[in-house]
XYZ file of C-alpha atoms in Angstrom:
153
model
C 106.561 36.171 40.960
C 108.252 37.104 37.960
C 109.652 34.210 35.975
C 112.684 33.764 33.395
C 111.721 34.973 30.007
C 109.342 37.628 30.916
C 110.005 41.287 30.071
C 111.441 42.843 33.198
C 109.087 45.652 34.393
C 110.662 48.989 33.790
C 110.790 51.419 36.998
C 112.216 54.710 37.951
C 113.101 55.014 41.847
C 115.251 57.201 43.938
C 118.830 55.956 44.354
C 121.618 56.243 46.546
C 124.275 58.949 45.747
C 121.502 61.298 44.260
C 118.909 61.173 41.588
C 117.018 58.287 40.266
C 117.575 55.122 38.630
C 115.601 54.137 35.640
C 116.038 50.083 34.785
C 115.785 50.547 31.064
C 118.451 53.388 31.044
C 120.828 50.601 32.199
C 120.600 48.744 28.766
C 122.785 47.146 27.461
C 124.272 46.349 30.934
C 122.987 43.043 32.702
C 121.429 44.055 35.942
C 121.259 42.076 39.296
C 118.183 43.283 41.318
C 118.344 41.960 44.637
C 115.181 42.520 46.729
C 115.762 42.457 50.292
C 113.405 43.136 53.652
C 115.316 45.744 55.849
C 118.426 47.904 55.858
C 120.780 47.096 58.578
C 119.512 43.730 59.721
C 121.812 40.747 59.955
C 121.023 38.949 56.822
C 120.466 42.044 54.812
C 123.651 43.578 55.801
C 125.657 40.288 54.995
C 124.077 39.889 51.626
C 124.892 43.749 50.670
C 128.456 43.336 52.033
C 128.651 40.229 49.757
C 127.668 41.823 46.770
C 129.961 44.801 47.604
C 132.879 42.380 47.771
C 132.101 41.277 44.402
C 131.062 44.829 42.765
C 134.332 45.082 40.511
C 133.775 41.422 39.379
C 130.276 42.051 38.455
C 131.216 45.306 36.656
C 134.066 43.322 34.728
C 131.224 40.959 33.621
C 129.058 44.118 32.325
C 126.652 43.967 35.250
C 125.125 46.482 37.455
C 124.009 45.388 40.925
C 121.000 47.168 42.350
C 119.531 46.705 45.877
C 115.899 47.213 46.351
C 113.843 47.384 49.515
C 110.872 49.657 51.137
C 113.250 51.595 53.266
C 113.506 55.250 52.655
C 116.449 56.721 50.882
C 117.707 58.385 53.967
C 117.865 55.129 55.693
C 119.585 53.542 52.612
C 122.113 56.407 52.464
C 122.874 55.732 56.293
C 122.973 51.909 55.625
C 125.828 52.655 52.742
C 127.653 54.926 54.724
C 127.782 52.653 58.019
C 128.826 49.767 55.983
C 130.782 51.302 53.172
C 128.622 49.406 50.653
C 129.650 49.750 46.906
C 126.579 48.945 45.471
C 123.523 51.166 44.560
C 120.559 50.894 46.551
C 116.779 52.120 45.566
C 114.054 52.907 47.691
C 110.764 51.403 46.677
C 108.823 53.066 49.604
C 105.477 52.782 48.062
C 106.221 49.123 47.233
C 104.743 49.257 43.542
C 108.211 47.601 41.982
C 108.161 44.777 44.673
C 104.572 44.151 43.764
C 105.087 44.085 40.017
C 108.303 41.678 40.731
C 105.952 39.439 42.984
C 108.357 39.774 45.961
C 105.855 41.307 48.340
C 103.472 39.291 50.322
C 102.642 37.219 53.588
C 105.512 35.862 55.566
C 105.490 33.833 58.620
C 108.128 34.341 61.508
C 107.925 32.341 64.889
C 104.027 31.456 63.924
C 103.234 35.138 63.479
C 101.891 36.299 59.928
C 103.049 39.562 58.404
C 103.587 41.358 55.185
C 107.106 41.810 53.634
C 109.407 41.366 50.991
C 110.800 37.598 50.283
C 114.308 38.103 49.698
C 114.750 37.364 46.065
C 117.406 38.114 43.229
C 116.565 38.721 39.595
C 119.175 38.803 36.867
C 118.070 40.836 33.821
C 119.669 40.455 30.523
C 121.258 43.301 28.501
C 117.837 42.901 26.349
C 115.569 43.546 29.274
C 114.499 40.057 29.621
C 114.690 38.057 32.756
C 117.300 35.394 32.724
C 117.128 33.873 36.134
C 115.266 34.295 39.277
C 116.364 32.966 42.623
C 113.311 33.241 44.860
C 113.712 32.798 48.811
C 117.343 33.580 48.844
C 119.942 31.979 51.223
C 122.541 34.429 51.661
C 125.584 32.271 52.253
C 127.044 31.898 48.855
C 124.624 33.528 47.101
C 126.236 36.582 45.473
C 128.922 34.079 43.922
C 126.492 31.986 42.340
C 124.728 35.263 40.837
C 128.157 36.261 39.526
C 128.678 33.113 38.026
C 125.536 33.101 36.206
C 125.667 36.956 34.977
C 129.126 36.122 33.815
C 127.708 33.275 31.810
C 125.052 35.302 30.275
């Protein structure tokens, strides 16, 4: 998994709302990259709604919030419309970015092993360097914690 102090791997991925998003093009803004397992599942929906609820405060702190999963762009668009999400989602359908950031790997649920995204958040400074990483995120209160870290950066 990527660690604080490392350069954030650059990427260009399809984004909700049309077009593509390139991480380095967002500089000098700070960027929250929240990696999540799957659109429209309970924990992922709660996390997206929490970041949406705080979107204006993130913007006021000079921070962009980007959600990343392996879901298709069409599924992301549907998820955004259904829940009126106010954050940008990007589709890493091939999983390249998830692998570069170290969030793709074996998981276990009810004794069954499978490959998937470990819910992780990465805060990237305006200089493109990883400022903080939250591995194996617990959703409750997480968006607020990330906002506090972004505002202090």
